Amino acid sequence: NEDCADDTKVIARKFIALKKNQDWALYTLAGRRLTLHEWDEITFVKDLLIFKRAGEYRLITAVQMSRSADEQKIAFTDPFDDVKPWAMQRLWVKSKDFEGVLDQRLQAIIPFDTYKLEQTYFGATAQSASGYKLFNRQGKEISVAKDMRIHEPWIALQIDGKWQLFDEVNRSLSASSFVS
């Protein structure tokens, strides 16, 4: 029967995704179709909806998607090359050589730049050709270093040619410096 779905799933407790002929579409809980059956995948992180098609990801908040049910145009983000869940219900996103972390409102928590972001117990590190940036859980830059070593709960940072210990618990650099 052409009216039957191949698969279904609830998205963000607010929508239903239906798969027909290998393509997904999003519907309201009342059954009103919001998108065409043109997506390879539809997933979510809390209230952020993630649409994937042909290797590109587009994002939209559940609130923005709900507005599209009122005949407003769907306001997807520009495409991203990769998207992954991040701590605190955020998303790590990549576009070409740029990486960043977005919150539930699609605001940049960790700004986009040409670095390699990695989650850590204290937040994140960003490695680039010039060294490292460290970000706390709220996305605030807490330090910049030429080199870095992490051994929880300590972080050794090379700043101005000297190694210093950073204690994440006390959130301060130690007074003593040491030479490697």
PDB file of C-alpha atoms in Angstrom:
ATOM      1  CA  ASN A   1       0.000   0.000   0.000  1.00  0.00           C
ATOM      2  CA  GLU A   2       1.467   3.357  -1.024  1.00  0.00           C
ATOM      3  CA  ASP A   3       0.035   5.042   2.088  1.00  0.00           C
ATOM      4  CA  CYS A   4       2.116   2.829   4.414  1.00  0.00           C
ATOM      5  CA  ALA A   5       5.391   4.030   5.864  1.00  0.00           C
ATOM      6  CA  ASP A   6       8.554   1.897   5.777  1.00  0.00           C
ATOM      7  CA  ASP A   7       9.646   3.263   9.174  1.00  0.00           C
ATOM      8  CA  THR A   8       8.597   5.870  11.721  1.00  0.00           C
ATOM      9  CA  LYS A   9      10.113   7.607  14.734  1.00  0.00           C
ATOM     10  CA  VAL A  10       9.217  10.391  17.140  1.00  0.00           C
ATOM     11  CA  ILE A  11      11.470  13.435  16.841  1.00  0.00           C
ATOM     12  CA  ALA A  12      12.013  15.774  19.825  1.00  0.00           C
ATOM     13  CA  ARG A  13       8.712  14.610  21.374  1.00  0.00           C
ATOM     14  CA  LYS A  14       7.003  17.077  18.996  1.00  0.00           C
ATOM     15  CA  PHE A  15       7.131  15.541  15.504  1.00  0.00           C
ATOM     16  CA  ILE A  16       6.931  12.257  13.641  1.00  0.00           C
ATOM     17  CA  ALA A  17       9.434  11.285  10.951  1.00  0.00           C
ATOM     18  CA  LEU A  18       8.078   8.884   8.312  1.00  0.00           C
ATOM     19  CA  LYS A  19      10.233   6.940   5.894  1.00  0.00           C
ATOM     20  CA  LYS A  20       8.855   6.012   2.473  1.00  0.00           C
ATOM     21  CA  ASN A  21      10.939   4.616  -0.378  1.00  0.00           C
ATOM     22  CA  GLN A  22      14.187   5.224   1.567  1.00  0.00           C
ATOM     23  CA  ASP A  23      13.446   8.930   2.129  1.00  0.00           C
ATOM     24  CA  TRP A  24      12.312  10.632   5.334  1.00  0.00           C
ATOM     25  CA  ALA A  25       9.832  13.475   5.838  1.00  0.00           C
ATOM     26  CA  LEU A  26       8.741  15.296   8.976  1.00  0.00           C
ATOM     27  CA  TYR A  27       5.126  15.530  10.126  1.00  0.00           C
ATOM     28  CA  THR A  28       3.330  17.160  13.026  1.00  0.00           C
ATOM     29  CA  LEU A  29       1.914  14.835  15.677  1.00  0.00           C
ATOM     30  CA  ALA A  30      -1.494  15.555  14.111  1.00  0.00           C
ATOM     31  CA  GLY A  31      -0.244  14.191  10.781  1.00  0.00           C
ATOM     32  CA  ARG A  32       0.384  17.382   8.817  1.00  0.00           C
ATOM     33  CA  ARG A  33       3.422  17.060   6.554  1.00  0.00           C
ATOM     34  CA  LEU A  34       6.103  19.710   7.166  1.00  0.00           C
ATOM     35  CA  THR A  35       8.800  18.567   4.697  1.00  0.00           C
ATOM     36  CA  LEU A  36       8.912  16.511   1.536  1.00  0.00           C
ATOM     37  CA  HIS A  37      10.155  12.913   1.576  1.00  0.00           C
ATOM     38  CA  GLU A  38      13.641  13.994   0.512  1.00  0.00           C
ATOM     39  CA  TRP A  39      15.886  13.416   3.531  1.00  0.00           C
ATOM     40  CA  ASP A  40      18.368  10.567   4.025  1.00  0.00           C
ATOM     41  CA  GLU A  41      18.062  10.928   7.785  1.00  0.00           C
ATOM     42  CA  ILE A  42      16.230  13.034  10.375  1.00  0.00           C
ATOM     43  CA  THR A  43      17.543  13.018  13.958  1.00  0.00           C
ATOM     44  CA  PHE A  44      17.611  15.383  16.906  1.00  0.00           C
ATOM     45  CA  VAL A  45      19.470  16.471  20.033  1.00  0.00           C
ATOM     46  CA  LYS A  46      16.867  17.657  22.548  1.00  0.00           C
ATOM     47  CA  ASP A  47      15.102  20.436  20.572  1.00  0.00           C
ATOM     48  CA  LEU A  48      17.544  20.724  17.658  1.00  0.00           C
ATOM     49  CA  LEU A  49      16.428  18.911  14.526  1.00  0.00           C
ATOM     50  CA  ILE A  50      19.118  17.526  12.212  1.00  0.00           C
ATOM     51  CA  PHE A  51      18.280  16.849   8.562  1.00  0.00           C
ATOM     52  CA  LYS A  52      20.790  14.990   6.380  1.00  0.00           C
ATOM     53  CA  ARG A  53      20.722  14.763   2.584  1.00  0.00           C
ATOM     54  CA  ALA A  54      23.528  13.853   0.186  1.00  0.00           C
ATOM     55  CA  GLY A  55      26.216  14.188   2.868  1.00  0.00           C
ATOM     56  CA  GLU A  56      25.085  17.649   4.004  1.00  0.00           C
ATOM     57  CA  TYR A  57      23.399  18.516   7.274  1.00  0.00           C
ATOM     58  CA  ARG A  58      20.886  21.275   7.873  1.00  0.00           C
ATOM     59  CA  LEU A  59      19.685  22.306  11.309  1.00  0.00           C
ATOM     60  CA  ILE A  60      16.584  23.956  12.705  1.00  0.00           C
ATOM     61  CA  THR A  61      15.127  24.374  16.176  1.00  0.00           C
ATOM     62  CA  ALA A  62      11.870  22.634  17.067  1.00  0.00           C
ATOM     63  CA  VAL A  63      10.286  26.063  17.648  1.00  0.00           C
ATOM     64  CA  GLN A  64      11.321  27.248  14.169  1.00  0.00           C
ATOM     65  CA  MET A  65       9.993  24.027  12.640  1.00  0.00           C
ATOM     66  CA  SER A  66       6.689  24.430  14.486  1.00  0.00           C
ATOM     67  CA  ARG A  67       6.328  27.885  12.962  1.00  0.00           C
ATOM     68  CA  SER A  68       6.647  26.338   9.517  1.00  0.00           C
ATOM     69  CA  ALA A  69       3.413  24.432  10.244  1.00  0.00           C
ATOM     70  CA  ASP A  70       1.749  27.845  10.045  1.00  0.00           C
ATOM     71  CA  GLU A  71       2.764  28.083   6.366  1.00  0.00           C
ATOM     72  CA  GLN A  72       5.968  29.991   7.095  1.00  0.00           C
ATOM     73  CA  LYS A  73       9.076  29.087   5.100  1.00  0.00           C
ATOM     74  CA  ILE A  74      11.343  26.562   6.808  1.00  0.00           C
ATOM     75  CA  ALA A  75      14.414  28.438   8.082  1.00  0.00           C
ATOM     76  CA  PHE A  76      17.146  25.785   7.893  1.00  0.00           C
ATOM     77  CA  THR A  77      20.755  26.738   8.603  1.00  0.00           C
ATOM     78  CA  ASP A  78      23.279  26.822   5.807  1.00  0.00           C
ATOM     79  CA  PRO A  79      24.619  23.311   5.145  1.00  0.00           C
ATOM     80  CA  PHE A  80      27.265  21.700   7.338  1.00  0.00           C
ATOM     81  CA  ASP A  81      29.669  18.930   6.290  1.00  0.00           C
ATOM     82  CA  ASP A  82      29.414  17.099   9.615  1.00  0.00           C
ATOM     83  CA  VAL A  83      27.378  17.286  12.817  1.00  0.00           C
ATOM     84  CA  LYS A  84      27.869  15.355  16.071  1.00  0.00           C
ATOM     85  CA  PRO A  85      26.300  15.507  19.522  1.00  0.00           C
ATOM     86  CA  TRP A  86      28.380  17.419  22.091  1.00  0.00           C
ATOM     87  CA  ALA A  87      28.132  17.702  25.870  1.00  0.00           C
ATOM     88  CA  MET A  88      25.274  19.650  27.465  1.00  0.00           C
ATOM     89  CA  GLN A  89      22.875  18.935  24.551  1.00  0.00           C
ATOM     90  CA  ARG A  90      24.965  20.948  22.121  1.00  0.00           C
ATOM     91  CA  LEU A  91      26.188  20.150  18.623  1.00  0.00           C
ATOM     92  CA  TRP A  92      29.699  20.117  17.204  1.00  0.00           C
ATOM     93  CA  VAL A  93      29.486  21.240  13.580  1.00  0.00           C
ATOM     94  CA  LYS A  94      31.966  21.424  10.724  1.00  0.00           C
ATOM     95  CA  SER A  95      31.833  23.427   7.512  1.00  0.00           C
ATOM     96  CA  LYS A  96      34.835  23.036   5.230  1.00  0.00           C
ATOM     97  CA  ASP A  97      37.877  23.730   7.483  1.00  0.00           C
ATOM     98  CA  PHE A  98      35.849  25.483  10.189  1.00  0.00           C
ATOM     99  CA  GLU A  99      34.583  23.844  13.401  1.00  0.00           C
ATOM    100  CA  GLY A 100      32.407  25.191  16.182  1.00  0.00           C
ATOM    101  CA  VAL A 101      29.854  24.225  18.826  1.00  0.00           C
ATOM    102  CA  LEU A 102      26.216  25.364  18.765  1.00  0.00           C
ATOM    103  CA  ASP A 103      23.706  25.551  21.594  1.00  0.00           C
ATOM    104  CA  GLN A 104      20.001  24.672  21.504  1.00  0.00           C
ATOM    105  CA  ARG A 105      19.202  28.069  19.947  1.00  0.00           C
ATOM    106  CA  LEU A 106      21.785  27.512  17.174  1.00  0.00           C
ATOM    107  CA  GLN A 107      24.057  30.169  18.682  1.00  0.00           C
ATOM    108  CA  ALA A 108      27.828  29.571  18.580  1.00  0.00           C
ATOM    109  CA  ILE A 109      29.060  28.585  22.049  1.00  0.00           C
ATOM    110  CA  ILE A 110      32.565  27.859  20.783  1.00  0.00           C
ATOM    111  CA  PRO A 111      33.188  30.171  17.811  1.00  0.00           C
ATOM    112  CA  PHE A 112      33.882  28.821  14.346  1.00  0.00           C
ATOM    113  CA  ASP A 113      37.529  28.772  13.394  1.00  0.00           C
ATOM    114  CA  THR A 114      40.080  26.654  11.552  1.00  0.00           C
ATOM    115  CA  TYR A 115      41.000  24.399  14.433  1.00  0.00           C
ATOM    116  CA  LYS A 116      40.389  20.823  15.526  1.00  0.00           C
ATOM    117  CA  LEU A 117      37.987  20.750  18.481  1.00  0.00           C
ATOM    118  CA  GLU A 118      37.993  17.972  21.056  1.00  0.00           C
ATOM    119  CA  GLN A 119      35.791  17.554  24.106  1.00  0.00           C
ATOM    120  CA  THR A 120      37.556  17.300  27.445  1.00  0.00           C
ATOM    121  CA  TYR A 121      36.499  16.878  31.062  1.00  0.00           C
ATOM    122  CA  PHE A 122      36.749  20.674  31.549  1.00  0.00           C
ATOM    123  CA  GLY A 123      35.183  21.735  28.234  1.00  0.00           C
ATOM    124  CA  ALA A 124      37.180  21.608  25.012  1.00  0.00           C
ATOM    125  CA  THR A 125      40.546  22.066  23.378  1.00  0.00           C
ATOM    126  CA  ALA A 126      41.065  23.640  19.976  1.00  0.00           C
ATOM    127  CA  GLN A 127      44.285  22.744  18.167  1.00  0.00           C
ATOM    128  CA  SER A 128      45.573  24.855  15.302  1.00  0.00           C
ATOM    129  CA  ALA A 129      48.931  25.443  13.623  1.00  0.00           C
ATOM    130  CA  SER A 130      49.699  28.180  16.187  1.00  0.00           C
ATOM    131  CA  GLY A 131      48.949  26.048  19.254  1.00  0.00           C
ATOM    132  CA  TYR A 132      45.990  25.411  21.530  1.00  0.00           C
ATOM    133  CA  LYS A 133      43.005  27.249  22.904  1.00  0.00           C
ATOM    134  CA  LEU A 134      41.177  25.891  25.921  1.00  0.00           C
ATOM    135  CA  PHE A 135      37.454  26.479  26.476  1.00  0.00           C
ATOM    136  CA  ASN A 136      35.426  25.843  29.608  1.00  0.00           C
ATOM    137  CA  ARG A 137      32.043  24.035  29.579  1.00  0.00           C
ATOM    138  CA  GLN A 138      30.263  27.332  28.896  1.00  0.00           C
ATOM    139  CA  GLY A 139      32.402  27.919  25.783  1.00  0.00           C
ATOM    140  CA  LYS A 140      34.498  30.720  27.270  1.00  0.00           C
ATOM    141  CA  GLU A 141      38.146  30.744  26.209  1.00  0.00           C
ATOM    142  CA  ILE A 142      40.169  30.122  29.366  1.00  0.00           C
ATOM    143  CA  SER A 143      43.728  29.909  28.038  1.00  0.00           C
ATOM    144  CA  VAL A 144      45.979  29.930  24.972  1.00  0.00           C
ATOM    145  CA  ALA A 145      49.160  27.852  24.860  1.00  0.00           C
ATOM    146  CA  LYS A 146      51.861  26.798  22.427  1.00  0.00           C
ATOM    147  CA  ASP A 147      51.669  23.186  23.657  1.00  0.00           C
ATOM    148  CA  MET A 148      49.532  21.247  26.094  1.00  0.00           C
ATOM    149  CA  ARG A 149      49.370  17.972  28.032  1.00  0.00           C
ATOM    150  CA  ILE A 150      46.245  16.834  29.884  1.00  0.00           C
ATOM    151  CA  HIS A 151      46.329  14.506  32.871  1.00  0.00           C
ATOM    152  CA  GLU A 152      43.065  14.899  34.761  1.00  0.00           C
ATOM    153  CA  PRO A 153      42.661  16.972  36.927  1.00  0.00           C
ATOM    154  CA  TRP A 154      45.810  18.775  35.732  1.00  0.00           C
ATOM    155  CA  ILE A 155      46.566  20.531  32.475  1.00  0.00           C
ATOM    156  CA  ALA A 156      50.172  21.396  31.653  1.00  0.00           C
ATOM    157  CA  LEU A 157      50.398  24.401  29.337  1.00  0.00           C
ATOM    158  CA  GLN A 158      53.426  25.799  27.568  1.00  0.00           C
ATOM    159  CA  ILE A 159      53.017  29.574  27.694  1.00  0.00           C
ATOM    160  CA  ASP A 160      55.802  32.007  26.759  1.00  0.00           C
ATOM    161  CA  GLY A 161      58.305  29.140  26.613  1.00  0.00           C
ATOM    162  CA  LYS A 162      57.548  27.904  30.141  1.00  0.00           C
ATOM    163  CA  TRP A 163      55.368  25.037  31.272  1.00  0.00           C
ATOM    164  CA  GLN A 164      52.698  25.849  33.848  1.00  0.00           C
ATOM    165  CA  LEU A 165      50.163  23.669  35.615  1.00  0.00           C
ATOM    166  CA  PHE A 166      46.500  24.514  35.412  1.00  0.00           C
ATOM    167  CA  ASP A 167      44.207  22.998  38.033  1.00  0.00           C
ATOM    168  CA  GLU A 168      40.707  22.826  36.549  1.00  0.00           C
ATOM    169  CA  VAL A 169      39.132  22.315  39.967  1.00  0.00           C
ATOM    170  CA  ASN A 170      40.471  25.660  41.230  1.00  0.00           C
ATOM    171  CA  ARG A 171      40.364  27.146  37.728  1.00  0.00           C
ATOM    172  CA  SER A 172      43.686  28.922  38.141  1.00  0.00           C
ATOM    173  CA  LEU A 173      47.235  28.534  36.955  1.00  0.00           C
ATOM    174  CA  SER A 174      49.661  27.417  39.614  1.00  0.00           C
ATOM    175  CA  ALA A 175      52.182  29.959  40.803  1.00  0.00           C
ATOM    176  CA  SER A 176      55.114  27.711  40.013  1.00  0.00           C
ATOM    177  CA  SER A 177      56.435  27.173  36.541  1.00  0.00           C
ATOM    178  CA  PHE A 178      58.641  24.341  35.495  1.00  0.00           C
ATOM    179  CA  VAL A 179      60.957  23.609  32.579  1.00  0.00           C
ATOM    180  CA  SER A 180      60.471  20.522  30.473  1.00  0.00           C
TER     181      SER A 180
END
